[in-house]
Tab-separated table of C-alpha atoms in Angstrom:
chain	number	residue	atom	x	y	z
A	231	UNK	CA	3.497	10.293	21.086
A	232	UNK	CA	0.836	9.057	22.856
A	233	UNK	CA	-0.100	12.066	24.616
A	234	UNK	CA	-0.183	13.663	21.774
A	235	UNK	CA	-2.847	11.996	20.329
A	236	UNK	CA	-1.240	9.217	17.816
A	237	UNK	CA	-2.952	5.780	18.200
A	238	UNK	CA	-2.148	3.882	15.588
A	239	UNK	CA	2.016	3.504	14.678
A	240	UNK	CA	2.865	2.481	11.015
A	241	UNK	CA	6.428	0.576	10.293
A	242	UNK	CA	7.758	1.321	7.340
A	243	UNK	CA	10.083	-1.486	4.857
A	244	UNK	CA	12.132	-2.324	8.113
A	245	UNK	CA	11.000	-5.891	8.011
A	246	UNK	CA	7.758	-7.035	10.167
A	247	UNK	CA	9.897	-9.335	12.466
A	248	UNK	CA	13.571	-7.294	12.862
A	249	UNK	CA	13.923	-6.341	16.229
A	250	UNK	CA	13.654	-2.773	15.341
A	251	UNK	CA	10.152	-3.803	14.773
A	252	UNK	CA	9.994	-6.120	17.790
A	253	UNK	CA	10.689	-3.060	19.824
A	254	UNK	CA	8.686	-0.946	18.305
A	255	UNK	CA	5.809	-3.710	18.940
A	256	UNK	CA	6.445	-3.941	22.793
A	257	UNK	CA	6.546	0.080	23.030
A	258	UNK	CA	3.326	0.061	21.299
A	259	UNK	CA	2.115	-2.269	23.853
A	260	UNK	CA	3.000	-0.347	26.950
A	261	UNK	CA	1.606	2.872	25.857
A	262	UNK	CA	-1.612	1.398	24.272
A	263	UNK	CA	-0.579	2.637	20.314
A	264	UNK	CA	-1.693	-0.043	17.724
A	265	UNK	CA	0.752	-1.565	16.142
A	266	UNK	CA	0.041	-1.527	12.166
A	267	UNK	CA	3.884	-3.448	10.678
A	268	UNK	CA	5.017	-2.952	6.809
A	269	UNK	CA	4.958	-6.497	5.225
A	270	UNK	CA	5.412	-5.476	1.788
A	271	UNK	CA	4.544	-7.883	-1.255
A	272	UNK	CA	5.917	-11.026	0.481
A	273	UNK	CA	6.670	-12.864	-2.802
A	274	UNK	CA	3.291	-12.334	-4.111
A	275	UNK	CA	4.804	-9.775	-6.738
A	276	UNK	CA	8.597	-8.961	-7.274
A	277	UNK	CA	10.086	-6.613	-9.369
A	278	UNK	CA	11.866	-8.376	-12.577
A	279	UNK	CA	13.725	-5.832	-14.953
A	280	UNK	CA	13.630	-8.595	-17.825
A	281	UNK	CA	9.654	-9.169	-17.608
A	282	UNK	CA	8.746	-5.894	-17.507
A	283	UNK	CA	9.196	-4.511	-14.569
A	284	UNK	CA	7.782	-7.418	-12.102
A	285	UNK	CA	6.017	-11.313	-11.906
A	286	UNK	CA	3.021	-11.335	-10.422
A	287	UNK	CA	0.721	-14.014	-8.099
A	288	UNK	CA	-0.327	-14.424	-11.802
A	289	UNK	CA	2.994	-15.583	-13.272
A	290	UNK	CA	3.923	-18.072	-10.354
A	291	UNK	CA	3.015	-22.207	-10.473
A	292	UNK	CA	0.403	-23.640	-8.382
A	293	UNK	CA	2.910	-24.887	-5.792
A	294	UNK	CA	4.559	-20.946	-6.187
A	295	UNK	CA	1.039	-19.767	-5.214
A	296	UNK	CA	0.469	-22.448	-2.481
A	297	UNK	CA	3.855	-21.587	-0.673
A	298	UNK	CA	3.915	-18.155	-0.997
A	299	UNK	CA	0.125	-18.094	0.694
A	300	UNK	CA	1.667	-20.473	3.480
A	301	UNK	CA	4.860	-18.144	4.314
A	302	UNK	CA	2.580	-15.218	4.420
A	303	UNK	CA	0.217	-17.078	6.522
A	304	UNK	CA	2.764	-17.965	8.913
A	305	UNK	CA	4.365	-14.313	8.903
A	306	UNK	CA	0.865	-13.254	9.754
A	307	UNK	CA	0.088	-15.796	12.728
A	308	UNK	CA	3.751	-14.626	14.450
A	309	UNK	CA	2.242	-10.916	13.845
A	310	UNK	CA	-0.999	-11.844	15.469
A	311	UNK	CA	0.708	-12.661	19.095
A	312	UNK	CA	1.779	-9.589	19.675
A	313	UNK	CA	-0.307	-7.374	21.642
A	314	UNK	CA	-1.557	-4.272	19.849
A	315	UNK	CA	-1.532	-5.495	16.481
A	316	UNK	CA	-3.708	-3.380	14.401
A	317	UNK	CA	-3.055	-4.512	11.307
A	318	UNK	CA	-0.682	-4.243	8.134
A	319	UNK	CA	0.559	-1.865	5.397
A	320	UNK	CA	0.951	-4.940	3.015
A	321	UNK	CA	1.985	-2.464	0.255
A	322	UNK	CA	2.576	1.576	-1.386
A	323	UNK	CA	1.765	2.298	-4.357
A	324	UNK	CA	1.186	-0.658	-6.252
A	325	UNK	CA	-0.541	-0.734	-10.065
A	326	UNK	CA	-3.308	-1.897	-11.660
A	327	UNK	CA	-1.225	-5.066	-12.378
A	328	UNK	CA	-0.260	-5.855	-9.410
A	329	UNK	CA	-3.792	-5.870	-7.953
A	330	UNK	CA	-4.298	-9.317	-8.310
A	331	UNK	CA	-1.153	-9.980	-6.130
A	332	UNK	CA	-2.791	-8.047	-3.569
A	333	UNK	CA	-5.799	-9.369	-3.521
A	334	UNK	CA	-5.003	-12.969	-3.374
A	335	UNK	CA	-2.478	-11.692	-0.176
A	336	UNK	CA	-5.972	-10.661	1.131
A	337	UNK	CA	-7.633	-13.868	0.987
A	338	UNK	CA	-5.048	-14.911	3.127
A	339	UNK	CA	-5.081	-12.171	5.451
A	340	UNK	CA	-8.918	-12.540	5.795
A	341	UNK	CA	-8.200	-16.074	7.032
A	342	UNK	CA	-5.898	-15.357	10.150
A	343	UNK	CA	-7.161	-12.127	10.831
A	344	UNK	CA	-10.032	-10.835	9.161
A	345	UNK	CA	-10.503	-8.492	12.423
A	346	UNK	CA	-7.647	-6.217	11.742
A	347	UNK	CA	-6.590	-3.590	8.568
A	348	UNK	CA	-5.237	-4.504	5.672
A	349	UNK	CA	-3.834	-1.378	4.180
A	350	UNK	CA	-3.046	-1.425	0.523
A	351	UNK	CA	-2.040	2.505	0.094
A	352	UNK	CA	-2.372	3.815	-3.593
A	353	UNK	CA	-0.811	6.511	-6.325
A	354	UNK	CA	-2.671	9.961	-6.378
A	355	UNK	CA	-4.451	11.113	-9.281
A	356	UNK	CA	-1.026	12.894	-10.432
A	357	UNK	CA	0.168	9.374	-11.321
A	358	UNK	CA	0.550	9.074	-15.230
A	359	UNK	CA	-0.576	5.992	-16.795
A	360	UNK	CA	2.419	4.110	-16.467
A	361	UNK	CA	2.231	4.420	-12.847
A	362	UNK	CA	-1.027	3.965	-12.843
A	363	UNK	CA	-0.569	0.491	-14.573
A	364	UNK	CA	2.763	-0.934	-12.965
A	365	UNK	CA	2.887	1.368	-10.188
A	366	UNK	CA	6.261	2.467	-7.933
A	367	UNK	CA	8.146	-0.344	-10.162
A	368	UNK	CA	7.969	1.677	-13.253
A	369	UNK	CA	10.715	3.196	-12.025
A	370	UNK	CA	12.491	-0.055	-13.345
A	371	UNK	CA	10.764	-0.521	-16.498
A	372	UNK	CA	11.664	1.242	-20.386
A	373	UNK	CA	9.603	3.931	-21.078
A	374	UNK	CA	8.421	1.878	-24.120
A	375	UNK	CA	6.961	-0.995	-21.659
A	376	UNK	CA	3.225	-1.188	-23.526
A	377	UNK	CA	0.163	0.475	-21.180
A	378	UNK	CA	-2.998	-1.822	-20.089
A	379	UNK	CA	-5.887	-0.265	-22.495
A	380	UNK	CA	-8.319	-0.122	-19.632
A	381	UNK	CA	-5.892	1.980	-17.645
A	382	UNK	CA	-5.315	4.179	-21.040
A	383	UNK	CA	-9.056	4.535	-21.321
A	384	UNK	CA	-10.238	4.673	-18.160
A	385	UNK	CA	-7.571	6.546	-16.048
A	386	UNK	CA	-7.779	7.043	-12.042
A	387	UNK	CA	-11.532	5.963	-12.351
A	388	UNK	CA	-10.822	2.764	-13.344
A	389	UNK	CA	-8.068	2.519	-11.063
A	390	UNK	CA	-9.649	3.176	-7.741
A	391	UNK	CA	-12.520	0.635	-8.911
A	392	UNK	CA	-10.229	-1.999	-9.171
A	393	UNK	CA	-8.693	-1.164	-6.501
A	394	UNK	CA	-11.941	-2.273	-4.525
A	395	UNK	CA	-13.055	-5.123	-6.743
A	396	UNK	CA	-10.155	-7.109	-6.992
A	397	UNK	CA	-8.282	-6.123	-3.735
A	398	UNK	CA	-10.777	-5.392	-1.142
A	399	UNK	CA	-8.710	-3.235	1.069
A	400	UNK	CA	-10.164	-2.506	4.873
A	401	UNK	CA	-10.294	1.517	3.857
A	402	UNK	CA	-9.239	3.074	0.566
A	403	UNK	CA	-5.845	5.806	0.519
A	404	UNK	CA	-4.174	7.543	-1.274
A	405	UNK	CA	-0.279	8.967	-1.037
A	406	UNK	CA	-1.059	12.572	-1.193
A	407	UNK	CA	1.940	15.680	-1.237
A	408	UNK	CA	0.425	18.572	-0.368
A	409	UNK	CA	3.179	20.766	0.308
A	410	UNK	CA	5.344	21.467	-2.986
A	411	UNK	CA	5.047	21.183	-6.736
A	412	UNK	CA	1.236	22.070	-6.965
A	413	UNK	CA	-0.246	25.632	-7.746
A	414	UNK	CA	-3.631	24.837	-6.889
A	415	UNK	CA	-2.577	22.688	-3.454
A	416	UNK	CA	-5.977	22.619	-2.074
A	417	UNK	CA	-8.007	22.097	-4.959
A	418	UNK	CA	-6.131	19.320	-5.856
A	419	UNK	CA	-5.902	17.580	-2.451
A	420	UNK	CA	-9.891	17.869	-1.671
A	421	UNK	CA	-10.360	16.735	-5.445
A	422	UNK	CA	-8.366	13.789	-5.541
A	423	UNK	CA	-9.892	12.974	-1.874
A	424	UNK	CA	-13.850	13.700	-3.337
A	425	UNK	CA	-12.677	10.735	-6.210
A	426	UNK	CA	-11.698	8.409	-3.844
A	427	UNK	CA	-14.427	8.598	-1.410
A	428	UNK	CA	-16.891	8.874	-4.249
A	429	UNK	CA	-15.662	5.455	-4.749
A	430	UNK	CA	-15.047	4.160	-1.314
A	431	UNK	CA	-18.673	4.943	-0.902
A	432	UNK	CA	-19.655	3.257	-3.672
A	433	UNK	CA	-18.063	0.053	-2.104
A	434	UNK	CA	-18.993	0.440	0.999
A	435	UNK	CA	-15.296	0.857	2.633
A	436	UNK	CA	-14.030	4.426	4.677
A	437	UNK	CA	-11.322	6.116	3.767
A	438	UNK	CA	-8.166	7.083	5.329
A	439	UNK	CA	-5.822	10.724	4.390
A	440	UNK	CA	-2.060	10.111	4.068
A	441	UNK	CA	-0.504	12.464	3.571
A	442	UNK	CA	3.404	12.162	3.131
A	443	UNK	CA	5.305	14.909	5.391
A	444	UNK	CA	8.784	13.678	6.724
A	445	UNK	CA	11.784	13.759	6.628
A	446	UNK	CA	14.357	16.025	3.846
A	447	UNK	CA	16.567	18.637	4.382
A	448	UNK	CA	15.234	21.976	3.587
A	449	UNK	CA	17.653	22.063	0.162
A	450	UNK	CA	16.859	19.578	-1.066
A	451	UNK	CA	13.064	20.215	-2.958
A	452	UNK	CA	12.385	16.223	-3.208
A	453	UNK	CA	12.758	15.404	0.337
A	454	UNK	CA	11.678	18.902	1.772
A	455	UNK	CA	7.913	18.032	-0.078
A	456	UNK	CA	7.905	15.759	2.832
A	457	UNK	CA	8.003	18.641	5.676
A	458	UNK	CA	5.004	19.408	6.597
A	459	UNK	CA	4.777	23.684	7.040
């Protein structure tokens, strides 16, 4: 991996202290790869079929708020010991209304470690506006659940600014599948990927491409839009 050019490793919802990950930290270590864990929402949003779809940082008490930022703040000190640690992939495609969750998990961040990335990927421009508002979580949600009027009005615009208000990621990124399901693949991509740094720019922050390509078997056309060809 390393001589291949990769130098930054991303885990991926195995849990940022399993041993899987532990491992995957000390291998990091010896062969100078950063080390870049998944945290996911760590109690700052959870997904709640009955209040549709999720509570938020919003929703929770005062001493909810004060003892989720501790656990994450302690999860984030163990992460800071080990050796290459880049960073984290807090989490995927999260909506407009979960924002706030993120950003107050930032504040946090920015206290033990404002030195290292804070990724907070996002939903391509092919999201509709339910995904848009209540992002991967939708999934969970009736199709009736009611649509934020900003989002309805002001689509993936809107969205990517908010992103880097109320958030304040280290670098702005987007899922992107560039391999099935689109007749105009390029012109999509590089259009999606001008809106983004348009606004990245505008903010001041880089940009990173993601671009999803593992895993499937060749039948089967969901996962084999992850192969890359």
């Amino acid at each position: 991996t390393k001589e291949g050019g990769v130098n930054v490793i991303m885990g991926h919802d195995v849990g940022a202290l399993s041993e899987e990950e532990k491992q995957l930290a000390e291998l990091c270590a010896k062969y100078d790869i950063g080390y870049m864990p998944s945290t996911n929402e760590q109690g700052y949003w959870r997904i709640n079929a009955e209040r549709n779809g999720f509570v938020t940082y919003d929703d929770l008490t005062e001493e909810e708020k004060a003892a989720t930022d501790e656990n994450f703040r302690n999860l984030l000190t163990e992460l800071a010991k080990y050796e290459n640690f880049f960073g984290i992939r807090f989490t995927d495609e999260d909506g407009y209304r979960q924002f706030s969750s993120a950003g107050a998990a930032k504040k946090v961040f920015d206290e033990v470690c404002s030195d290292k990335v804070f990724s907070h990927n996002l939903i391509s421009s092919m999201g509709n506006s339910q995904m848009l508002d209540y992002g991967y979580s939708h999934a969970y949600m009736p199709e009736t659940v009611p649509i934020s009027a900003e989002i309805l009005t002001g689509g993936y615009q809107f969205y990517l600014e908010k992103e880097a208000e109320i958030v304040n990621p280290t670098f702005m990124s987007y899922d992107g599948y560039p391999f099935t399901f689109q007749s105009d693949v390029l012109g999509s991509l590089h259009a999606n990927q001008k809106q983004i740094n348009d606004v990245a720019r505008k903010y001041e922050k880089s940009t990173w491409g993601y671009l999803q390509a593992f895993g499937g078997e060749p039948n089967d056309l969901g996962e084999a839009s992850r192969i890359p060809n």
